[in-house]
C-alpha cells in the first residue's frame, strides 16, 4: 500500500488553478511522488486501521520568509514513514521489510522515552504516544506559529498536555554532546524498497531521488571500560 494512502485533505474546496494542477500531478505523471502535504487553509486527516479514530492535523500559517524556509508547515513523507515504522514495530505487524535496517521490532516504543527533532506536525510523536511510549518530547524550530500549531496537533492527537520545547536540527557533534550517535542509516522508498544510504548520489534524477527517505537509528554512546 502506498505511503500516502492514509492521508486525506480536509477543509474548503479550492478554486486556485495551481492547487488543481498540484493535486493532479500524480495522474499526469504516475511515477511522480508528492513528498509534502497540506497548507494553512487545509488540514489533513490521517487514518490508520490500527487506531480507534483518525488523527486530524493543522498546518502552520507561516508568513515570515525565514520561517517558510524551515518547511515546518508541511507534513512530509519522512513523518509518514516513521509513524508507520513505529506502529509496525510496536504492534508486531508484517510489512515489507528487507532487514537492511535491522529488525522491525527495533521501532517498538513501548515504555521508552522518545524525542522527535524537527517534528513539524508531530505525527510520529503522536503515534509513539498512542503506541505506549513512556514519555514523548516533541521539538521544532522556535517559530511562534510553528510551535503553536505543533502544540495544537499534539493536544488534539493524544488528549493530554505535555511540554513542547524547541531544539535545532542535529549533527554528529551535537549528538555527541547529548551522548548519542548514529547506529544505522539507510534509505527506504514510498513502496517499501530499501537501499544503502550514501552522502552523494551524483547525477541521480530528482524524480528518482525524491522517492527515497533516509531512515536513521540513534543509540547512546557506549562508554569505554
mmCIF file with all atom_site columns, C-alpha atoms in Angstrom, residues 34-212:
data_model
loop_
_atom_site.group_PDB
_atom_site.id
_atom_site.type_symbol
_atom_site.label_atom_id
_atom_site.label_alt_id
_atom_site.label_comp_id
_atom_site.label_asym_id
_atom_site.label_entity_id
_atom_site.label_seq_id
_atom_site.pdbx_PDB_ins_code
_atom_site.Cartn_x
_atom_site.Cartn_y
_atom_site.Cartn_z
_atom_site.occupancy
_atom_site.B_iso_or_equiv
_atom_site.pdbx_formal_charge
_atom_site.auth_seq_id
_atom_site.auth_comp_id
_atom_site.auth_asym_id
_atom_site.auth_atom_id
_atom_site.pdbx_PDB_model_num
ATOM 1   C CA . UNK A 1 34  ? 4.334   14.137 -3.673  1.00 0.00 ? 34  UNK A CA 1
ATOM 2   C CA . UNK A 1 35  ? 6.668   14.380 -0.702  1.00 0.00 ? 35  UNK A CA 1
ATOM 3   C CA . UNK A 1 36  ? 4.999   17.190 1.256   1.00 0.00 ? 36  UNK A CA 1
ATOM 4   C CA . UNK A 1 37  ? 1.323   17.568 2.104   1.00 0.00 ? 37  UNK A CA 1
ATOM 5   C CA . UNK A 1 38  ? -1.155  20.216 3.248   1.00 0.00 ? 38  UNK A CA 1
ATOM 6   C CA . UNK A 1 39  ? -1.267  24.006 3.573   1.00 0.00 ? 39  UNK A CA 1
ATOM 7   C CA . UNK A 1 40  ? -2.530  26.625 6.013   1.00 0.00 ? 40  UNK A CA 1
ATOM 8   C CA . UNK A 1 41  ? -6.050  26.582 4.515   1.00 0.00 ? 41  UNK A CA 1
ATOM 9   C CA . UNK A 1 42  ? -6.481  22.808 4.536   1.00 0.00 ? 42  UNK A CA 1
ATOM 10  C CA . UNK A 1 43  ? -5.928  20.293 7.286   1.00 0.00 ? 43  UNK A CA 1
ATOM 11  C CA . UNK A 1 44  ? -5.005  16.642 6.951   1.00 0.00 ? 44  UNK A CA 1
ATOM 12  C CA . UNK A 1 45  ? -6.787  13.540 8.188   1.00 0.00 ? 45  UNK A CA 1
ATOM 13  C CA . UNK A 1 46  ? -4.573  10.538 8.960   1.00 0.00 ? 46  UNK A CA 1
ATOM 14  C CA . UNK A 1 47  ? -6.391  7.211  9.180   1.00 0.00 ? 47  UNK A CA 1
ATOM 15  C CA . UNK A 1 48  ? -4.755  4.016  10.403  1.00 0.00 ? 48  UNK A CA 1
ATOM 16  C CA . UNK A 1 49  ? -6.627  0.706  10.622  1.00 0.00 ? 49  UNK A CA 1
ATOM 17  C CA . UNK A 1 50  ? -4.879  0.133  13.954  1.00 0.00 ? 50  UNK A CA 1
ATOM 18  C CA . UNK A 1 51  ? -6.058  3.327  15.689  1.00 0.00 ? 51  UNK A CA 1
ATOM 19  C CA . UNK A 1 52  ? -9.573  3.733  17.135  1.00 0.00 ? 52  UNK A CA 1
ATOM 20  C CA . UNK A 1 53  ? -10.092 7.014  15.278  1.00 0.00 ? 53  UNK A CA 1
ATOM 21  C CA . UNK A 1 54  ? -8.478  9.207  12.640  1.00 0.00 ? 54  UNK A CA 1
ATOM 22  C CA . UNK A 1 55  ? -5.931  11.867 13.601  1.00 0.00 ? 55  UNK A CA 1
ATOM 23  C CA . UNK A 1 56  ? -6.569  15.431 12.479  1.00 0.00 ? 56  UNK A CA 1
ATOM 24  C CA . UNK A 1 57  ? -3.670  17.766 11.744  1.00 0.00 ? 57  UNK A CA 1
ATOM 25  C CA . UNK A 1 58  ? -3.464  21.509 11.214  1.00 0.00 ? 58  UNK A CA 1
ATOM 26  C CA . UNK A 1 59  ? -0.643  23.159 9.247   1.00 0.00 ? 59  UNK A CA 1
ATOM 27  C CA . UNK A 1 60  ? 1.132   26.297 10.442  1.00 0.00 ? 60  UNK A CA 1
ATOM 28  C CA . UNK A 1 61  ? 0.229   29.555 8.706   1.00 0.00 ? 61  UNK A CA 1
ATOM 29  C CA . UNK A 1 62  ? 3.731   30.984 8.403   1.00 0.00 ? 62  UNK A CA 1
ATOM 30  C CA . UNK A 1 63  ? 4.160   34.460 6.944   1.00 0.00 ? 63  UNK A CA 1
ATOM 31  C CA . UNK A 1 64  ? 7.819   35.294 7.523   1.00 0.00 ? 64  UNK A CA 1
ATOM 32  C CA . UNK A 1 65  ? 10.134  34.262 4.685   1.00 0.00 ? 65  UNK A CA 1
ATOM 33  C CA . UNK A 1 66  ? 12.726  32.834 7.076   1.00 0.00 ? 66  UNK A CA 1
ATOM 34  C CA . UNK A 1 67  ? 10.036  30.666 8.660   1.00 0.00 ? 67  UNK A CA 1
ATOM 35  C CA . UNK A 1 68  ? 8.833   29.418 5.278   1.00 0.00 ? 68  UNK A CA 1
ATOM 36  C CA . UNK A 1 69  ? 12.362  28.229 4.552   1.00 0.00 ? 69  UNK A CA 1
ATOM 37  C CA . UNK A 1 70  ? 12.099  25.878 7.558   1.00 0.00 ? 70  UNK A CA 1
ATOM 38  C CA . UNK A 1 71  ? 9.373   23.905 5.718   1.00 0.00 ? 71  UNK A CA 1
ATOM 39  C CA . UNK A 1 72  ? 7.771   23.036 9.067   1.00 0.00 ? 72  UNK A CA 1
ATOM 40  C CA . UNK A 1 73  ? 4.347   23.945 7.682   1.00 0.00 ? 73  UNK A CA 1
ATOM 41  C CA . UNK A 1 74  ? 4.005   20.673 5.746   1.00 0.00 ? 74  UNK A CA 1
ATOM 42  C CA . UNK A 1 75  ? 3.532   17.026 6.625   1.00 0.00 ? 75  UNK A CA 1
ATOM 43  C CA . UNK A 1 76  ? 6.447   15.222 4.981   1.00 0.00 ? 76  UNK A CA 1
ATOM 44  C CA . UNK A 1 77  ? 6.734   11.655 3.734   1.00 0.00 ? 77  UNK A CA 1
ATOM 45  C CA . UNK A 1 78  ? 9.512   11.079 6.273   1.00 0.00 ? 78  UNK A CA 1
ATOM 46  C CA . UNK A 1 79  ? 6.934   11.628 9.039   1.00 0.00 ? 79  UNK A CA 1
ATOM 47  C CA . UNK A 1 80  ? 4.505   9.232  7.386   1.00 0.00 ? 80  UNK A CA 1
ATOM 48  C CA . UNK A 1 81  ? 7.193   6.572  7.129   1.00 0.00 ? 81  UNK A CA 1
ATOM 49  C CA . UNK A 1 82  ? 8.432   6.927  10.711  1.00 0.00 ? 82  UNK A CA 1
ATOM 50  C CA . UNK A 1 83  ? 4.862   6.775  12.053  1.00 0.00 ? 83  UNK A CA 1
ATOM 51  C CA . UNK A 1 84  ? 4.226   3.535  10.150  1.00 0.00 ? 84  UNK A CA 1
ATOM 52  C CA . UNK A 1 85  ? 7.526   2.022  11.348  1.00 0.00 ? 85  UNK A CA 1
ATOM 53  C CA . UNK A 1 86  ? 6.697   2.891  14.972  1.00 0.00 ? 86  UNK A CA 1
ATOM 54  C CA . UNK A 1 87  ? 3.251   1.372  14.570  1.00 0.00 ? 87  UNK A CA 1
ATOM 55  C CA . UNK A 1 88  ? 4.533   -1.782 12.855  1.00 0.00 ? 88  UNK A CA 1
ATOM 56  C CA . UNK A 1 89  ? 7.416   -2.263 15.284  1.00 0.00 ? 89  UNK A CA 1
ATOM 57  C CA . UNK A 1 90  ? 5.257   -1.803 18.377  1.00 0.00 ? 90  UNK A CA 1
ATOM 58  C CA . UNK A 1 91  ? 2.339   -3.933 17.209  1.00 0.00 ? 91  UNK A CA 1
ATOM 59  C CA . UNK A 1 92  ? 4.485   -6.582 15.513  1.00 0.00 ? 92  UNK A CA 1
ATOM 60  C CA . UNK A 1 93  ? 2.891   -6.037 12.105  1.00 0.00 ? 93  UNK A CA 1
ATOM 61  C CA . UNK A 1 94  ? 4.060   -7.831 8.977   1.00 0.00 ? 94  UNK A CA 1
ATOM 62  C CA . UNK A 1 95  ? 5.158   -5.158 6.482   1.00 0.00 ? 95  UNK A CA 1
ATOM 63  C CA . UNK A 1 96  ? 7.584   -5.271 3.531   1.00 0.00 ? 96  UNK A CA 1
ATOM 64  C CA . UNK A 1 97  ? 10.988  -5.283 5.237   1.00 0.00 ? 97  UNK A CA 1
ATOM 65  C CA . UNK A 1 98  ? 14.342  -6.355 3.841   1.00 0.00 ? 98  UNK A CA 1
ATOM 66  C CA . UNK A 1 99  ? 16.213  -6.349 7.129   1.00 0.00 ? 99  UNK A CA 1
ATOM 67  C CA . UNK A 1 100 ? 18.694  -3.788 5.789   1.00 0.00 ? 100 UNK A CA 1
ATOM 68  C CA . UNK A 1 101 ? 17.842  -1.515 8.700   1.00 0.00 ? 101 UNK A CA 1
ATOM 69  C CA . UNK A 1 102 ? 17.867  -4.219 11.349  1.00 0.00 ? 102 UNK A CA 1
ATOM 70  C CA . UNK A 1 103 ? 14.660  -5.703 12.742  1.00 0.00 ? 103 UNK A CA 1
ATOM 71  C CA . UNK A 1 104 ? 11.272  -4.001 12.563  1.00 0.00 ? 104 UNK A CA 1
ATOM 72  C CA . UNK A 1 105 ? 10.872  -4.603 16.312  1.00 0.00 ? 105 UNK A CA 1
ATOM 73  C CA . UNK A 1 106 ? 13.670  -2.057 16.821  1.00 0.00 ? 106 UNK A CA 1
ATOM 74  C CA . UNK A 1 107 ? 10.949  0.557  16.308  1.00 0.00 ? 107 UNK A CA 1
ATOM 75  C CA . UNK A 1 108 ? 8.917   -0.746 19.259  1.00 0.00 ? 108 UNK A CA 1
ATOM 76  C CA . UNK A 1 109 ? 8.498   2.294  21.537  1.00 0.00 ? 109 UNK A CA 1
ATOM 77  C CA . UNK A 1 110 ? 6.648   0.550  24.365  1.00 0.00 ? 110 UNK A CA 1
ATOM 78  C CA . UNK A 1 111 ? 7.800   2.028  27.670  1.00 0.00 ? 111 UNK A CA 1
ATOM 79  C CA . UNK A 1 112 ? 10.532  4.129  26.066  1.00 0.00 ? 112 UNK A CA 1
ATOM 80  C CA . UNK A 1 113 ? 11.280  7.843  26.322  1.00 0.00 ? 113 UNK A CA 1
ATOM 81  C CA . UNK A 1 114 ? 11.420  9.345  22.815  1.00 0.00 ? 114 UNK A CA 1
ATOM 82  C CA . UNK A 1 115 ? 12.356  12.704 21.271  1.00 0.00 ? 115 UNK A CA 1
ATOM 83  C CA . UNK A 1 116 ? 11.445  13.956 17.798  1.00 0.00 ? 116 UNK A CA 1
ATOM 84  C CA . UNK A 1 117 ? 13.725  16.627 16.320  1.00 0.00 ? 117 UNK A CA 1
ATOM 85  C CA . UNK A 1 118 ? 12.111  18.987 13.809  1.00 0.00 ? 118 UNK A CA 1
ATOM 86  C CA . UNK A 1 119 ? 8.677   17.464 14.388  1.00 0.00 ? 119 UNK A CA 1
ATOM 87  C CA . UNK A 1 120 ? 6.644   19.772 12.110  1.00 0.00 ? 120 UNK A CA 1
ATOM 88  C CA . UNK A 1 121 ? 3.163   18.274 12.501  1.00 0.00 ? 121 UNK A CA 1
ATOM 89  C CA . UNK A 1 122 ? 4.294   15.760 15.185  1.00 0.00 ? 122 UNK A CA 1
ATOM 90  C CA . UNK A 1 123 ? 2.707   12.692 13.554  1.00 0.00 ? 123 UNK A CA 1
ATOM 91  C CA . UNK A 1 124 ? 5.491   10.252 14.646  1.00 0.00 ? 124 UNK A CA 1
ATOM 92  C CA . UNK A 1 125 ? 5.442   11.635 18.208  1.00 0.00 ? 125 UNK A CA 1
ATOM 93  C CA . UNK A 1 126 ? 1.680   11.303 18.449  1.00 0.00 ? 126 UNK A CA 1
ATOM 94  C CA . UNK A 1 127 ? 1.891   7.764  17.076  1.00 0.00 ? 127 UNK A CA 1
ATOM 95  C CA . UNK A 1 128 ? 4.575   6.980  19.654  1.00 0.00 ? 128 UNK A CA 1
ATOM 96  C CA . UNK A 1 129 ? 2.406   8.312  22.454  1.00 0.00 ? 129 UNK A CA 1
ATOM 97  C CA . UNK A 1 130 ? -0.579  6.301  21.292  1.00 0.00 ? 130 UNK A CA 1
ATOM 98  C CA . UNK A 1 131 ? 1.570   3.172  20.932  1.00 0.00 ? 131 UNK A CA 1
ATOM 99  C CA . UNK A 1 132 ? 2.740   3.297  24.540  1.00 0.00 ? 132 UNK A CA 1
ATOM 100 C CA . UNK A 1 133 ? 5.844   5.489  24.866  1.00 0.00 ? 133 UNK A CA 1
ATOM 101 C CA . UNK A 1 134 ? 6.596   6.313  28.491  1.00 0.00 ? 134 UNK A CA 1
ATOM 102 C CA . UNK A 1 135 ? 7.408   9.929  27.658  1.00 0.00 ? 135 UNK A CA 1
ATOM 103 C CA . UNK A 1 136 ? 7.490   11.842 24.358  1.00 0.00 ? 136 UNK A CA 1
ATOM 104 C CA . UNK A 1 137 ? 9.419   15.075 23.759  1.00 0.00 ? 137 UNK A CA 1
ATOM 105 C CA . UNK A 1 138 ? 8.309   16.995 20.662  1.00 0.00 ? 138 UNK A CA 1
ATOM 106 C CA . UNK A 1 139 ? 10.586  19.729 19.272  1.00 0.00 ? 139 UNK A CA 1
ATOM 107 C CA . UNK A 1 140 ? 10.971  22.119 16.361  1.00 0.00 ? 140 UNK A CA 1
ATOM 108 C CA . UNK A 1 141 ? 12.466  25.486 15.462  1.00 0.00 ? 141 UNK A CA 1
ATOM 109 C CA . UNK A 1 142 ? 11.100  28.145 17.880  1.00 0.00 ? 142 UNK A CA 1
ATOM 110 C CA . UNK A 1 143 ? 8.969   29.971 15.300  1.00 0.00 ? 143 UNK A CA 1
ATOM 111 C CA . UNK A 1 144 ? 5.778   31.075 17.161  1.00 0.00 ? 144 UNK A CA 1
ATOM 112 C CA . UNK A 1 145 ? 3.266   29.891 14.553  1.00 0.00 ? 145 UNK A CA 1
ATOM 113 C CA . UNK A 1 146 ? 5.033   26.556 14.082  1.00 0.00 ? 146 UNK A CA 1
ATOM 114 C CA . UNK A 1 147 ? 5.163   25.839 17.832  1.00 0.00 ? 147 UNK A CA 1
ATOM 115 C CA . UNK A 1 148 ? 1.540   26.966 18.275  1.00 0.00 ? 148 UNK A CA 1
ATOM 116 C CA . UNK A 1 149 ? 0.308   24.551 15.607  1.00 0.00 ? 149 UNK A CA 1
ATOM 117 C CA . UNK A 1 150 ? 2.597   21.814 16.907  1.00 0.00 ? 150 UNK A CA 1
ATOM 118 C CA . UNK A 1 151 ? 1.065   22.072 20.372  1.00 0.00 ? 151 UNK A CA 1
ATOM 119 C CA . UNK A 1 152 ? -2.466  22.045 18.952  1.00 0.00 ? 152 UNK A CA 1
ATOM 120 C CA . UNK A 1 153 ? -1.785  18.875 16.980  1.00 0.00 ? 153 UNK A CA 1
ATOM 121 C CA . UNK A 1 154 ? -0.276  17.104 19.989  1.00 0.00 ? 154 UNK A CA 1
ATOM 122 C CA . UNK A 1 155 ? -3.095  18.075 22.349  1.00 0.00 ? 155 UNK A CA 1
ATOM 123 C CA . UNK A 1 156 ? -5.710  17.054 19.779  1.00 0.00 ? 156 UNK A CA 1
ATOM 124 C CA . UNK A 1 157 ? -3.952  13.796 18.985  1.00 0.00 ? 157 UNK A CA 1
ATOM 125 C CA . UNK A 1 158 ? -3.234  12.427 22.453  1.00 0.00 ? 158 UNK A CA 1
ATOM 126 C CA . UNK A 1 159 ? -5.710  14.390 24.598  1.00 0.00 ? 159 UNK A CA 1
ATOM 127 C CA . UNK A 1 160 ? -3.009  15.108 27.150  1.00 0.00 ? 160 UNK A CA 1
ATOM 128 C CA . UNK A 1 161 ? -0.936  18.177 27.929  1.00 0.00 ? 161 UNK A CA 1
ATOM 129 C CA . UNK A 1 162 ? 2.786   17.631 27.515  1.00 0.00 ? 162 UNK A CA 1
ATOM 130 C CA . UNK A 1 163 ? 5.702   20.062 27.443  1.00 0.00 ? 163 UNK A CA 1
ATOM 131 C CA . UNK A 1 164 ? 6.909   21.050 23.981  1.00 0.00 ? 164 UNK A CA 1
ATOM 132 C CA . UNK A 1 165 ? 10.235  22.786 23.594  1.00 0.00 ? 165 UNK A CA 1
ATOM 133 C CA . UNK A 1 166 ? 12.362  23.979 20.694  1.00 0.00 ? 166 UNK A CA 1
ATOM 134 C CA . UNK A 1 167 ? 15.603  22.346 19.503  1.00 0.00 ? 167 UNK A CA 1
ATOM 135 C CA . UNK A 1 168 ? 17.716  22.732 16.366  1.00 0.00 ? 168 UNK A CA 1
ATOM 136 C CA . UNK A 1 169 ? 18.472  20.025 13.851  1.00 0.00 ? 169 UNK A CA 1
ATOM 137 C CA . UNK A 1 170 ? 21.326  17.753 14.868  1.00 0.00 ? 170 UNK A CA 1
ATOM 138 C CA . UNK A 1 171 ? 24.700  16.750 13.503  1.00 0.00 ? 171 UNK A CA 1
ATOM 139 C CA . UNK A 1 172 ? 27.397  14.345 14.728  1.00 0.00 ? 172 UNK A CA 1
ATOM 140 C CA . UNK A 1 173 ? 28.888  16.834 17.172  1.00 0.00 ? 173 UNK A CA 1
ATOM 141 C CA . UNK A 1 174 ? 25.500  17.848 18.555  1.00 0.00 ? 174 UNK A CA 1
ATOM 142 C CA . UNK A 1 175 ? 24.512  14.227 19.031  1.00 0.00 ? 175 UNK A CA 1
ATOM 143 C CA . UNK A 1 176 ? 27.763  13.544 20.873  1.00 0.00 ? 176 UNK A CA 1
ATOM 144 C CA . UNK A 1 177 ? 27.052  16.430 23.243  1.00 0.00 ? 177 UNK A CA 1
ATOM 145 C CA . UNK A 1 178 ? 23.957  14.594 24.493  1.00 0.00 ? 178 UNK A CA 1
ATOM 146 C CA . UNK A 1 179 ? 25.609  11.184 24.432  1.00 0.00 ? 179 UNK A CA 1
ATOM 147 C CA . UNK A 1 180 ? 24.112  9.878  21.179  1.00 0.00 ? 180 UNK A CA 1
ATOM 148 C CA . UNK A 1 181 ? 25.468  8.531  17.893  1.00 0.00 ? 181 UNK A CA 1
ATOM 149 C CA . UNK A 1 182 ? 24.067  7.076  14.677  1.00 0.00 ? 182 UNK A CA 1
ATOM 150 C CA . UNK A 1 183 ? 23.782  3.291  14.875  1.00 0.00 ? 183 UNK A CA 1
ATOM 151 C CA . UNK A 1 184 ? 22.254  2.632  11.431  1.00 0.00 ? 184 UNK A CA 1
ATOM 152 C CA . UNK A 1 185 ? 21.353  4.791  8.460   1.00 0.00 ? 185 UNK A CA 1
ATOM 153 C CA . UNK A 1 186 ? 19.693  3.615  5.250   1.00 0.00 ? 186 UNK A CA 1
ATOM 154 C CA . UNK A 1 187 ? 17.074  4.655  2.691   1.00 0.00 ? 187 UNK A CA 1
ATOM 155 C CA . UNK A 1 188 ? 13.537  3.402  2.126   1.00 0.00 ? 188 UNK A CA 1
ATOM 156 C CA . UNK A 1 189 ? 11.177  4.453  -0.664  1.00 0.00 ? 189 UNK A CA 1
ATOM 157 C CA . UNK A 1 190 ? 7.423   5.029  -0.704  1.00 0.00 ? 190 UNK A CA 1
ATOM 158 C CA . UNK A 1 191 ? 6.727   1.454  -1.890  1.00 0.00 ? 191 UNK A CA 1
ATOM 159 C CA . UNK A 1 192 ? 8.846   -0.285 0.757   1.00 0.00 ? 192 UNK A CA 1
ATOM 160 C CA . UNK A 1 193 ? 12.053  -0.719 -1.273  1.00 0.00 ? 193 UNK A CA 1
ATOM 161 C CA . UNK A 1 194 ? 15.343  -0.204 0.545   1.00 0.00 ? 194 UNK A CA 1
ATOM 162 C CA . UNK A 1 195 ? 18.936  0.662  -0.328  1.00 0.00 ? 195 UNK A CA 1
ATOM 163 C CA . UNK A 1 196 ? 22.155  1.675  1.379   1.00 0.00 ? 196 UNK A CA 1
ATOM 164 C CA . UNK A 1 197 ? 22.453  5.346  2.355   1.00 0.00 ? 197 UNK A CA 1
ATOM 165 C CA . UNK A 1 198 ? 25.196  7.374  0.701   1.00 0.00 ? 198 UNK A CA 1
ATOM 166 C CA . UNK A 1 199 ? 26.033  11.051 1.141   1.00 0.00 ? 199 UNK A CA 1
ATOM 167 C CA . UNK A 1 200 ? 26.089  11.950 -2.560  1.00 0.00 ? 200 UNK A CA 1
ATOM 168 C CA . UNK A 1 201 ? 24.453  10.036 -5.415  1.00 0.00 ? 201 UNK A CA 1
ATOM 169 C CA . UNK A 1 202 ? 25.864  12.378 -8.026  1.00 0.00 ? 202 UNK A CA 1
ATOM 170 C CA . UNK A 1 203 ? 23.600  12.999 -11.014 1.00 0.00 ? 203 UNK A CA 1
ATOM 171 C CA . UNK A 1 204 ? 20.655  10.867 -9.861  1.00 0.00 ? 204 UNK A CA 1
ATOM 172 C CA . UNK A 1 205 ? 17.488  12.348 -11.367 1.00 0.00 ? 205 UNK A CA 1
ATOM 173 C CA . UNK A 1 206 ? 15.413  14.422 -8.918  1.00 0.00 ? 206 UNK A CA 1
ATOM 174 C CA . UNK A 1 207 ? 12.260  12.464 -9.825  1.00 0.00 ? 207 UNK A CA 1
ATOM 175 C CA . UNK A 1 208 ? 14.046  9.335  -8.557  1.00 0.00 ? 208 UNK A CA 1
ATOM 176 C CA . UNK A 1 209 ? 15.784  10.938 -5.587  1.00 0.00 ? 209 UNK A CA 1
ATOM 177 C CA . UNK A 1 210 ? 12.580  12.392 -4.124  1.00 0.00 ? 210 UNK A CA 1
ATOM 178 C CA . UNK A 1 211 ? 11.112  8.896  -3.812  1.00 0.00 ? 211 UNK A CA 1
ATOM 179 C CA . UNK A 1 212 ? 13.690  7.935  -1.178  1.00 0.00 ? 212 UNK A CA 1
#
